[in-house]
Tab-separated table of C-alpha atoms and ligand atoms in Angstrom:
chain	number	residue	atom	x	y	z
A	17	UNK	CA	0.000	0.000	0.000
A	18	UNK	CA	1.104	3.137	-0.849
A	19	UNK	CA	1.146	5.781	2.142
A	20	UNK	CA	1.017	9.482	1.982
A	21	UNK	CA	3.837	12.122	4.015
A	22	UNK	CA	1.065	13.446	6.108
A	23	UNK	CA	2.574	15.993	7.209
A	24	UNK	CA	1.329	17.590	4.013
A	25	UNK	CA	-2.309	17.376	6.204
A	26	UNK	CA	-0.939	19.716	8.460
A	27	UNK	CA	-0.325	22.622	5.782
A	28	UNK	CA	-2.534	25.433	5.739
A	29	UNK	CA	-4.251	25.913	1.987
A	30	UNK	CA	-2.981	29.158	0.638
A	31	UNK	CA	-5.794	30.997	1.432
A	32	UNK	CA	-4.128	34.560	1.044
A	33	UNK	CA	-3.611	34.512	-3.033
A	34	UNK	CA	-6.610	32.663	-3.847
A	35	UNK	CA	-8.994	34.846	-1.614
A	36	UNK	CA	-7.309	38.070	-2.585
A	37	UNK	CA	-8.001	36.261	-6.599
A	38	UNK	CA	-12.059	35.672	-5.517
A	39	UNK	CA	-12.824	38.865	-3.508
A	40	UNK	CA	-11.069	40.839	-6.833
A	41	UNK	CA	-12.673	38.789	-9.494
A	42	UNK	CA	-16.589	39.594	-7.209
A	43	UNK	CA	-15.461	43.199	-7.333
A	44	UNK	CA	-15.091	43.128	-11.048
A	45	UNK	CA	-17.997	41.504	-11.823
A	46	UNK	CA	-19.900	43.557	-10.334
A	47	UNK	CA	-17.998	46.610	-11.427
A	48	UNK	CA	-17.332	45.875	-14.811
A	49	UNK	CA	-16.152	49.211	-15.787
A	50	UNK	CA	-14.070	50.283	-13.298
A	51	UNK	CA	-10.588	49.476	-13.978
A	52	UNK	CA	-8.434	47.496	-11.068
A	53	UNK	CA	-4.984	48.769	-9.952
A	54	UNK	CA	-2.736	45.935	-8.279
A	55	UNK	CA	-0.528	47.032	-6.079
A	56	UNK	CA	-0.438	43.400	-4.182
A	57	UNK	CA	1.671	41.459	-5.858
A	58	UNK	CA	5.126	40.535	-5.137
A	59	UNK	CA	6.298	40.211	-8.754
A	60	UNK	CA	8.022	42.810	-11.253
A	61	UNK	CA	6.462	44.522	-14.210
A	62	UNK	CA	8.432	45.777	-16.333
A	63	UNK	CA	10.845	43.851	-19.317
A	64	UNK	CA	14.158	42.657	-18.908
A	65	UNK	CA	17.104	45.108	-19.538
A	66	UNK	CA	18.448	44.869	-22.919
A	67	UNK	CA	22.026	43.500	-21.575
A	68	UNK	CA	20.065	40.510	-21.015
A	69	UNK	CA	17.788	40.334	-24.303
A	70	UNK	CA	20.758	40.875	-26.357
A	71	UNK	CA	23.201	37.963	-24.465
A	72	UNK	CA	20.234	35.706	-24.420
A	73	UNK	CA	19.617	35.908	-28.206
A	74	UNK	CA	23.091	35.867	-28.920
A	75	UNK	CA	24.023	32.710	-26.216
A	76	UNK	CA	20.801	30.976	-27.990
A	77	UNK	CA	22.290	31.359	-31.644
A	78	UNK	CA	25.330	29.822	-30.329
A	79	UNK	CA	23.103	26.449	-29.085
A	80	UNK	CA	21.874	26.832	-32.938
A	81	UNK	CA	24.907	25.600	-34.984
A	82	UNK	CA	26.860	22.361	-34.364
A	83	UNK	CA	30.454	24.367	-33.840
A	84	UNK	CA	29.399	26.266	-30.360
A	85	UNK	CA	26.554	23.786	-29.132
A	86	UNK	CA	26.745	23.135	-25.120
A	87	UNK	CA	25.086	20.453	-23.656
A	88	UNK	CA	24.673	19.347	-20.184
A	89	UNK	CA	26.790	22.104	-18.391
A	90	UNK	CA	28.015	21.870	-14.919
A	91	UNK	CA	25.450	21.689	-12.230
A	92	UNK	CA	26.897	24.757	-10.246
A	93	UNK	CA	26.834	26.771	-13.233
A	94	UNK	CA	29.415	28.131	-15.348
A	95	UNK	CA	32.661	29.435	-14.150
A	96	UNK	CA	31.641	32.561	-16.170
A	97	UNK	CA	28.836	33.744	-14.371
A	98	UNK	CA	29.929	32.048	-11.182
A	99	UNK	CA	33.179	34.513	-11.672
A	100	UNK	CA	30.942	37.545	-12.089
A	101	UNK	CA	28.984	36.800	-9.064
A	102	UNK	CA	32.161	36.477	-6.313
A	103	UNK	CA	33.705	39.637	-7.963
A	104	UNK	CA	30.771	41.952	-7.969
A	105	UNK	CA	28.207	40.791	-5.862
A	106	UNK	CA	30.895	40.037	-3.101
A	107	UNK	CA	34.752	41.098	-3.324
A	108	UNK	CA	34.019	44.611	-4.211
A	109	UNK	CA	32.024	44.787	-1.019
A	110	UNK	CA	34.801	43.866	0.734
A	111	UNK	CA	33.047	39.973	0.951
A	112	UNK	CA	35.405	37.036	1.234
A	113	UNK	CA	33.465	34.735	-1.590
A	114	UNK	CA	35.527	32.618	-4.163
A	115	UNK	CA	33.572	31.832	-7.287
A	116	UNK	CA	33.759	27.873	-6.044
A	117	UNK	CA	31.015	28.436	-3.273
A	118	UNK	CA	28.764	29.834	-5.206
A	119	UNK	CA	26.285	27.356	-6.639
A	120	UNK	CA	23.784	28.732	-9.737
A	121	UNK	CA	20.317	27.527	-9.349
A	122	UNK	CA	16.853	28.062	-10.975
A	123	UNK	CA	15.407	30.242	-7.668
A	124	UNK	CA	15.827	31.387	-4.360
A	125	UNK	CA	12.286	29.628	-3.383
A	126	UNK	CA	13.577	26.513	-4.397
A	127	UNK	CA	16.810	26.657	-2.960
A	128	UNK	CA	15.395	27.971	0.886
A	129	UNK	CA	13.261	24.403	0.679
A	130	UNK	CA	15.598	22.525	-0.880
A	131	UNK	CA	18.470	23.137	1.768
A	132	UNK	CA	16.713	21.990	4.795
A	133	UNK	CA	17.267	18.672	3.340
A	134	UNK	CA	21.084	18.451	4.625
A	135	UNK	CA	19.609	18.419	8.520
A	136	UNK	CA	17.995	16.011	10.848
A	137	UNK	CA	14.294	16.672	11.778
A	138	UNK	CA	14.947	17.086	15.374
A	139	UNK	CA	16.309	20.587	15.107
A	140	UNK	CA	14.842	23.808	16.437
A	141	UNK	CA	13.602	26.349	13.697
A	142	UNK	CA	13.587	29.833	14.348
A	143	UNK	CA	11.206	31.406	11.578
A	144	UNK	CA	10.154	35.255	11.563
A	145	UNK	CA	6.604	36.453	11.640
A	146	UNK	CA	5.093	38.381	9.543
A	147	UNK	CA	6.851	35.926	6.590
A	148	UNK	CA	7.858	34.798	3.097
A	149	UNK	CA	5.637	31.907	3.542
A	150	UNK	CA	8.016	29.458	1.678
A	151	UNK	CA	10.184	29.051	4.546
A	152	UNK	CA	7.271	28.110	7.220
A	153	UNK	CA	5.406	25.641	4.484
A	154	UNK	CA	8.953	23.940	3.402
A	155	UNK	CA	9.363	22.506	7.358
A	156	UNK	CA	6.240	21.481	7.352
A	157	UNK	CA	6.410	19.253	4.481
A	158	UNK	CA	9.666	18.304	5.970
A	159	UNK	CA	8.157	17.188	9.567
A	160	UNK	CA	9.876	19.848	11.456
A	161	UNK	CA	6.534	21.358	12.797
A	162	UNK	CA	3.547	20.125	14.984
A	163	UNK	CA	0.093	20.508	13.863
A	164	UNK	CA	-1.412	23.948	13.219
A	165	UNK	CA	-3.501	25.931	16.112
A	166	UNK	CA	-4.048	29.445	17.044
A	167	UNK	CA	-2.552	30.694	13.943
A	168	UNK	CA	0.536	29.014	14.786
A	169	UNK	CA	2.347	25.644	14.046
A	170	UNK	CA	3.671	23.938	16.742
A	171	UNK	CA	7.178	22.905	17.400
A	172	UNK	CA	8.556	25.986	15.571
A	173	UNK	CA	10.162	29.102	16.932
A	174	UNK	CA	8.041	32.736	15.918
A	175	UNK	CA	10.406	35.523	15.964
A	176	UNK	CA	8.197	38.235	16.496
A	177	UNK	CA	8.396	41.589	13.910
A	178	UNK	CA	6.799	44.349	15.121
A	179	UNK	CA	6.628	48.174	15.494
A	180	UNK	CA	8.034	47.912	19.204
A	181	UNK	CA	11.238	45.729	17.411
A	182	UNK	CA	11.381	48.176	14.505
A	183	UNK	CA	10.789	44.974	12.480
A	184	UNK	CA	14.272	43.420	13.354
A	185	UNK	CA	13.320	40.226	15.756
A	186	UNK	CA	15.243	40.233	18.872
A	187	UNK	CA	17.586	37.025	19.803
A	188	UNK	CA	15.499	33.753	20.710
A	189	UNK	CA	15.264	33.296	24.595
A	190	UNK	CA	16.115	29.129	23.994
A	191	UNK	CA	18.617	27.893	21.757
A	192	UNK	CA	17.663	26.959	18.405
A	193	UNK	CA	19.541	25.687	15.684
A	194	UNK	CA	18.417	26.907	11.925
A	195	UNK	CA	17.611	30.296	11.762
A	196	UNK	CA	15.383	32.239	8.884
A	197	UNK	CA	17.029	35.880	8.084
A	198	UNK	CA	15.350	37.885	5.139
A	199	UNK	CA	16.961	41.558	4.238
A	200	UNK	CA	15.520	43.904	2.949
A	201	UNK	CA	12.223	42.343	4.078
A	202	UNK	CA	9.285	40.745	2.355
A	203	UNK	CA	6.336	41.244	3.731
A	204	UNK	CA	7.580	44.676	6.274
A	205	UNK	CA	10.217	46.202	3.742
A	206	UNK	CA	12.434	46.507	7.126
A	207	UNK	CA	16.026	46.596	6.879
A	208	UNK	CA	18.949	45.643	9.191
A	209	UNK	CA	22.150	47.251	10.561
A	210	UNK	CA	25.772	45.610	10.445
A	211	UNK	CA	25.717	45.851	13.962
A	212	UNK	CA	22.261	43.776	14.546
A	213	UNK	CA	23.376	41.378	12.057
A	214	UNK	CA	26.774	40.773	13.696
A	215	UNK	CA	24.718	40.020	17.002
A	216	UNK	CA	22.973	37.308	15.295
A	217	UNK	CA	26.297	36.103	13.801
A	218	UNK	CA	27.734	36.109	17.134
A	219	UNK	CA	24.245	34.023	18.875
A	220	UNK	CA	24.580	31.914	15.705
A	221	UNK	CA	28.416	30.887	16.505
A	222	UNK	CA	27.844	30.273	20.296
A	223	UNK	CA	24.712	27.745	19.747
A	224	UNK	CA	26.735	26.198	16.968
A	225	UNK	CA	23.429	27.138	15.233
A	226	UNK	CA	23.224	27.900	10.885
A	227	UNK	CA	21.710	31.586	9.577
A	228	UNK	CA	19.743	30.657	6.316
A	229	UNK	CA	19.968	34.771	4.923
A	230	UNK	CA	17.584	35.333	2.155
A	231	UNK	CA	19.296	38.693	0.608
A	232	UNK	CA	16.678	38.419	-2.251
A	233	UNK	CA	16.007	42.358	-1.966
A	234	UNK	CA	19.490	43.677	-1.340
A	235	UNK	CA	19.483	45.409	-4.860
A	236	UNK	CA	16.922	47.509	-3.610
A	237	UNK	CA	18.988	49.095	-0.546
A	238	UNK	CA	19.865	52.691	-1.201
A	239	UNK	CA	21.219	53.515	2.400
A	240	UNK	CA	24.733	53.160	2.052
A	241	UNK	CA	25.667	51.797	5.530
A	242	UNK	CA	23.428	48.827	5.446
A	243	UNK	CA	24.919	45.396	4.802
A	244	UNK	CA	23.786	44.195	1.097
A	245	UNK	CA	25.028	40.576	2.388
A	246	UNK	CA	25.933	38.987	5.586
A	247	UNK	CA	29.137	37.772	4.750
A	248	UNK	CA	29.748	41.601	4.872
A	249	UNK	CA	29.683	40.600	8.845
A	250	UNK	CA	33.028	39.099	10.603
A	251	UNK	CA	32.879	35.242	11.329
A	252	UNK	CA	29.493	34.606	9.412
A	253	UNK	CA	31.667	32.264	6.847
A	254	UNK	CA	31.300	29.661	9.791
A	255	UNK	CA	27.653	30.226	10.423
A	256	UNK	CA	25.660	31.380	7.661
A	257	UNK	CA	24.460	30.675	3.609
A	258	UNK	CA	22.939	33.337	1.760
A	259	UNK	CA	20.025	33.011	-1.007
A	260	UNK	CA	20.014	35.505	-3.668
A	261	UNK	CA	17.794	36.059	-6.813
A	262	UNK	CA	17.558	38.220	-10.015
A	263	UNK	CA	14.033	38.057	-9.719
A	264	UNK	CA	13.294	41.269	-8.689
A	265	UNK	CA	16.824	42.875	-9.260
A	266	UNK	CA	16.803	42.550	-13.110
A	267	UNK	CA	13.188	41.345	-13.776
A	268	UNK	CA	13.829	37.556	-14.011
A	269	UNK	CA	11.045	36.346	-12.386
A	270	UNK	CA	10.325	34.550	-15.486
A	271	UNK	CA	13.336	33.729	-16.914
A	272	UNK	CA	14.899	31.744	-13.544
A	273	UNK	CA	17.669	32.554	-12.404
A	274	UNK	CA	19.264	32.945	-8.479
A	275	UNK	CA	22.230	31.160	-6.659
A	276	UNK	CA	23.110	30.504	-3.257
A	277	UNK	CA	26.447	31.167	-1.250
A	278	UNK	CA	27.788	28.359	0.654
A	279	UNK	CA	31.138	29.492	2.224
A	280	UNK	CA	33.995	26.529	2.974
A	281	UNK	CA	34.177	27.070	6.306
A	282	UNK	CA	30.130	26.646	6.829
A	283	UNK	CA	29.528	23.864	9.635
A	284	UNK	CA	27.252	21.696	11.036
A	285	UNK	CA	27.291	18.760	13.305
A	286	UNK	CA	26.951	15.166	13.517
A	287	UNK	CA	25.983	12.868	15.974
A	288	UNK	CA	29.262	12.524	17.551
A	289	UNK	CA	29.149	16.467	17.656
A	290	UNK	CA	32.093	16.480	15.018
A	291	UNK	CA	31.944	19.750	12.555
A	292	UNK	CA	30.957	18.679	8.677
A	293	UNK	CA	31.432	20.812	6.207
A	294	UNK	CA	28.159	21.925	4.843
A	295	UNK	CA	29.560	22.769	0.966
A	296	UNK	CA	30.405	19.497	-0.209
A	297	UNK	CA	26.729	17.775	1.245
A	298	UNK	CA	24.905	20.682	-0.942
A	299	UNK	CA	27.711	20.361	-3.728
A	300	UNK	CA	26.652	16.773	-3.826
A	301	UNK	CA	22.723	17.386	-3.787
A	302	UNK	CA	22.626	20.079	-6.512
A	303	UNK	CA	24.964	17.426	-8.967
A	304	UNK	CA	22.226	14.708	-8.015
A	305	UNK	CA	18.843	16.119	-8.005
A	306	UNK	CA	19.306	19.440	-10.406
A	307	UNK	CA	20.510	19.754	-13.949
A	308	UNK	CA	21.888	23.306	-13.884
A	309	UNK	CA	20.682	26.657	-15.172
A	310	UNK	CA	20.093	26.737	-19.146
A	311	UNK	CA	22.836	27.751	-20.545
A	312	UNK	CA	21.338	31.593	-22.411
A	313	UNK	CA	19.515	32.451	-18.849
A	314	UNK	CA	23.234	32.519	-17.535
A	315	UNK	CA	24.531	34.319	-20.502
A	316	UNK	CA	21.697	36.540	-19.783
A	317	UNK	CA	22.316	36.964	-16.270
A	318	UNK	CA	25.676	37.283	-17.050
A	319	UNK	CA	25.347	40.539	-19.135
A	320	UNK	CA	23.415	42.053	-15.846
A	321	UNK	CA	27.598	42.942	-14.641
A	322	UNK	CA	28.542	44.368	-17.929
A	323	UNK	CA	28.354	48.320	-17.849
A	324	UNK	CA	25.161	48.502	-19.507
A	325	UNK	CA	24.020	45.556	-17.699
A	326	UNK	CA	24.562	47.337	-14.426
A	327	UNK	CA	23.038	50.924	-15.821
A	328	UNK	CA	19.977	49.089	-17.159
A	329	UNK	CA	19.671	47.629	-13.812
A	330	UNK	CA	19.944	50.494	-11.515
A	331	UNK	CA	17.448	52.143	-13.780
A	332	UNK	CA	14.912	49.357	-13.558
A	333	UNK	CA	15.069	49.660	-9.377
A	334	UNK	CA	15.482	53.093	-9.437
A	335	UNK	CA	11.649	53.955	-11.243
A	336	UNK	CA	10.209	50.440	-8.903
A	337	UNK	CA	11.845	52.981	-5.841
A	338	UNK	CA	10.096	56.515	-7.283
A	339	UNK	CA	6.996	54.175	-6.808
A	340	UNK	CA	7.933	53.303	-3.262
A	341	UNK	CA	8.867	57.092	-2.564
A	342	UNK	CA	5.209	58.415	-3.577
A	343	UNK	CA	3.470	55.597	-1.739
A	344	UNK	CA	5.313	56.551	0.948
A	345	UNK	CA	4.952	60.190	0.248
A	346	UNK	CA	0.882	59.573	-0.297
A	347	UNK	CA	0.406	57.697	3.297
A	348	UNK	CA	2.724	60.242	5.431
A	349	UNK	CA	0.025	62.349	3.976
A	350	UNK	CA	-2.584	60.677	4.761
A	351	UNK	CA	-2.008	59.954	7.962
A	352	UNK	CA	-0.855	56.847	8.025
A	353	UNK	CA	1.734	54.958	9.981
A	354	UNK	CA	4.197	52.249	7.933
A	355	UNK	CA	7.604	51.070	7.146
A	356	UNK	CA	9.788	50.256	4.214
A	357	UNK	CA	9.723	51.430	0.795
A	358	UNK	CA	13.072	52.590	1.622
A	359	UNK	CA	15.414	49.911	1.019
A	360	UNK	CA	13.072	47.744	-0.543
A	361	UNK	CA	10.002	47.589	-2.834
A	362	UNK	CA	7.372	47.158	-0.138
A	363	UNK	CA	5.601	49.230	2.437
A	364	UNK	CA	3.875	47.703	5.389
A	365	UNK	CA	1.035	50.041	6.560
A	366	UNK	CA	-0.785	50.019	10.006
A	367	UNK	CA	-4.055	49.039	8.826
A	368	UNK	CA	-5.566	50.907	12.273
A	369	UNK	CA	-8.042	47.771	12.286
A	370	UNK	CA	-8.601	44.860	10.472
A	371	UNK	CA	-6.344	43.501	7.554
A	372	UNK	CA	-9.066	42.176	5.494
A	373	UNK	CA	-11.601	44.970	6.010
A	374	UNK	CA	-8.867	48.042	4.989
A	375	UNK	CA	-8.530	45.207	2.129
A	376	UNK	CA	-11.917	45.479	0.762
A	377	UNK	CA	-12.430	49.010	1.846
A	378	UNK	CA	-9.562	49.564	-0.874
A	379	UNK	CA	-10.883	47.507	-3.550
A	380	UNK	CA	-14.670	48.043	-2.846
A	381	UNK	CA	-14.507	51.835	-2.752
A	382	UNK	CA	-10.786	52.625	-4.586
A	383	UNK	CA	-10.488	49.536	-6.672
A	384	UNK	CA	-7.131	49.339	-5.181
A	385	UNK	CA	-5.810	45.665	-4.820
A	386	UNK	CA	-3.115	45.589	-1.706
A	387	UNK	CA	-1.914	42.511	0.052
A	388	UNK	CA	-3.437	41.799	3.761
A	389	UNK	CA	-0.766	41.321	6.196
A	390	UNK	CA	-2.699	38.414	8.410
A	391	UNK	CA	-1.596	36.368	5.345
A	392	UNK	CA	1.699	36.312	6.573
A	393	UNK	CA	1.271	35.425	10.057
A	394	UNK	CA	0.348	36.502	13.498
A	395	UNK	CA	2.251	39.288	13.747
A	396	UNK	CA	1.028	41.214	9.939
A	397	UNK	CA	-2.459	41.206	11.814
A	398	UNK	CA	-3.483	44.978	11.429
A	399	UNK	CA	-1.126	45.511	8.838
A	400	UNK	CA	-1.259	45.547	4.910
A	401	UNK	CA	1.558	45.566	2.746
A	402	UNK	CA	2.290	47.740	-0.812
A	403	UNK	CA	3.957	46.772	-3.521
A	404	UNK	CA	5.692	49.189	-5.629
A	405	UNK	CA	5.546	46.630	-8.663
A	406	UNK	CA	3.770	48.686	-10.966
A	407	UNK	CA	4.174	51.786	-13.138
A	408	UNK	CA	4.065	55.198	-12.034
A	409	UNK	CA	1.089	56.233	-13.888
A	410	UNK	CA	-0.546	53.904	-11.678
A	411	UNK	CA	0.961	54.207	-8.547
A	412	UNK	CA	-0.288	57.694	-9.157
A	413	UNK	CA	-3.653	56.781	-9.909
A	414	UNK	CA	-4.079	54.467	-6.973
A	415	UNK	CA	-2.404	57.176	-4.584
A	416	UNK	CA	-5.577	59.492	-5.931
A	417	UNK	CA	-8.125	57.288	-5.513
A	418	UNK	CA	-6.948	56.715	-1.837
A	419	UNK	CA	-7.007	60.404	-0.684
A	420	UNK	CA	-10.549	60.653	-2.618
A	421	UNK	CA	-11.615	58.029	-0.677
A	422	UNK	CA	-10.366	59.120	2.674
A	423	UNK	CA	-11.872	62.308	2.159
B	511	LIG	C1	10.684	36.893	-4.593
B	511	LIG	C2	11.441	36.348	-3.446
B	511	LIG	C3	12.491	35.450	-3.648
B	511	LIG	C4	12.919	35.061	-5.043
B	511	LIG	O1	12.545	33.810	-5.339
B	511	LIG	P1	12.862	33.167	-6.756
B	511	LIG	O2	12.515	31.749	-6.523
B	511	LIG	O3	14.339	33.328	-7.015
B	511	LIG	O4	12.034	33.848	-7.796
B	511	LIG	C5	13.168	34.968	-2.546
B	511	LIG	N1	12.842	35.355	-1.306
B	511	LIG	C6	11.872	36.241	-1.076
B	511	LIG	C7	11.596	36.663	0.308
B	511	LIG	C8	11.122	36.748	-2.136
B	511	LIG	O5	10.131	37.617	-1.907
């Protein structure tokens, strides 16, 4: 008989998207001629920068003719882009990371899940709330959670984000071992200082505990003192791998492509308590279970380091950030308490009530489509997040139809 990994029983259904998707879709049935402005969604609008376009038809002309062909390529990705990545991304921020532990892989989402696989289920998880929900539903699926009650699943370890923590959870008050770290923030926008990070670098060495940073955002930091990656911070080689993504940094959302940093000196323990490297075990799951990037996406990506590359980026985050500036700009206005939009593409507003009603206040009376922050825990109760996805003639619109509302 075949038997099922129940602890897929235990997952909450996605409720958020697909009731955001039915409450929209009532709206504009009944409002057929009022036009919808989304400024939920956590995904990029506009096209990818020409860098890219023009390495990508170039690198696929080359798989076109017999002479410059590539098949299979190696699993980490090629030395090329892999090259790119430690020099720019890391060693001109004065970041120790060789080319070798970086590891080229299809998306950050995947990559967060897919990692937990080189630990035992008896570990404590420390997982901040409000969240990316990809980290909570991955343990789940994994068995590293009790069953679901209160809003909560048991087992885990909620580090709270909230106004009184200016969004940065303080240190767990028992030891836990695997620790989820997202900066710039999605859902709150928040960012962190080198000197909170290093304090987590610091817990994370003492407990012999692992930092799992999710730097998916970092492009978007504009405040020059804040750390763009955590191996920016002293001894986090030993204690920490970092997730990163071209998603929202050069539009890639659907083109794939992200990697993830695993330094040589990364640790963790067997049962004889004897350190184990952590790159070789992840070296030798990517080669088994993943094929490798196609081979134009990471000319494509490539391209985002060449001069125009880089220009065509910072343009593309820089008109994303004029959006975040006049949300920001519109709800200071208005009254309205929030964070983010800063160093990042989202804004998390103090609701002053109910998530879901300020939700359909918005859509039923500004046809305004925002993102209600109970979807991403506890904690984003009250709250509803921004997205500054969109174009500006929009953003603009939306901003008007709020203050005519509020009126
Ligand atoms: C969008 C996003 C990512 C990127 O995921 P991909 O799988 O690379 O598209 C990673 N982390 C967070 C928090 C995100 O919001």
């Amino acid at each position: 008989m075949i038997t099922i990994n129940e602890n897929y029983l235990k997952l909450q259904a996605s409720y958020l998207f697909s009731n955001i998707a039915k409450r929209v879709t009532a709206f504009q049935e009944a409002n057929p001629e009022k036009e919808i402005i989304r400024l939920g969604i956590g995904d990029v609008t506009r096209a990818l920068p020409a860098a890219c376009i023009t390495a990508f038809h170039k690198a696929i002309d080359e798989m076109g003719a017999d002479t410059s062909f590539r098949g299979y390529g190696p699993e980490q990705g090629y030395d090329f882009l892999r090259e790119a990545i430690a020099r720019n991304d890391f060693q001109a921020r004065g970041a120790e990371i060789n080319a070798d532990e970086i590891f080229i892989s299809d998306g950050a989402k995947c990559d967060t899940g897919n990692i937990q696989e080189l630990f035992t289920q008896d570990i404590k998880v420390a997982i901040p709330d409000p969240v990316y929900p990809v980290y909570l539903d991955t343990n789940v699926m994994a068995g590293r959670t009790g069953n679901f009650s209160d809003g909560r699943y048991q087992g885990l370890v909620y580090l709270d984000s909230t106004k009184a923590n200016n969004y940065v959870p303080a240190l767990p008050t028992e030891d836990v071992d695997l620790i989820y770290l997202c900066f710039p923030n999605n859902p709150t926008g928040s960012t962190i200082t080198k000197e909170e990070l290093s304090q987590w670098v610091q817990y994370a060495k003492e407990k012999k505990a692992l930092i799992l940073f999710d730097a998916a955002y970092e492009a978007f930091i504009r405040d020059e003192s804040l750390p763009h990656s955590i191996f920016e911070i002293d001894g986090a080689r030993e204690v920490a791998i970092e997730f990163r993504s071209y998603s929202k940094s050069a539009g890639f959302t659907g083109t794939r492509c992200a990697y993830t940093v695993v330094p040589k000196e990364c640790m963790a323990f067997d049962s004889k308590g004897n350190a184990q490297p952590l790159h070789p075990l992840w070296n030798r799951r990517h080669c088994t279970k993943f094929n490798g990037v196609s081979y134009p996406v990471q000319r494509a990506a490539e391209a985002i380091y060449s001069a125009d590359g880089q220009a065509q980026t910072k343009e593309l985050i820089a008109s994303y950030m004029r959006n975040a500036d006049l949300i920001r700009q519109e709800m200071a206005g208005l009254g309205y308490d929030f964070v983010g939009g800063k160093n990042a593409p989202y804004i998390w507003i103090d609701a002053k009530g109910d998530s879901w009603e300020f939700f359909d206040m918005l859509l039923n009376k500004a046809g305004v489509v925002c993102t209600p922050g109970a979807g991403f825990g506890k904690c984003g109760e009250g709250y509803i997040r921004l997205s500054a996805f969109n174009s500006y003639a929009n953003v603009e619109k939306a901003m008007a139809r709020l203050r005519e509302m509020l009126k």
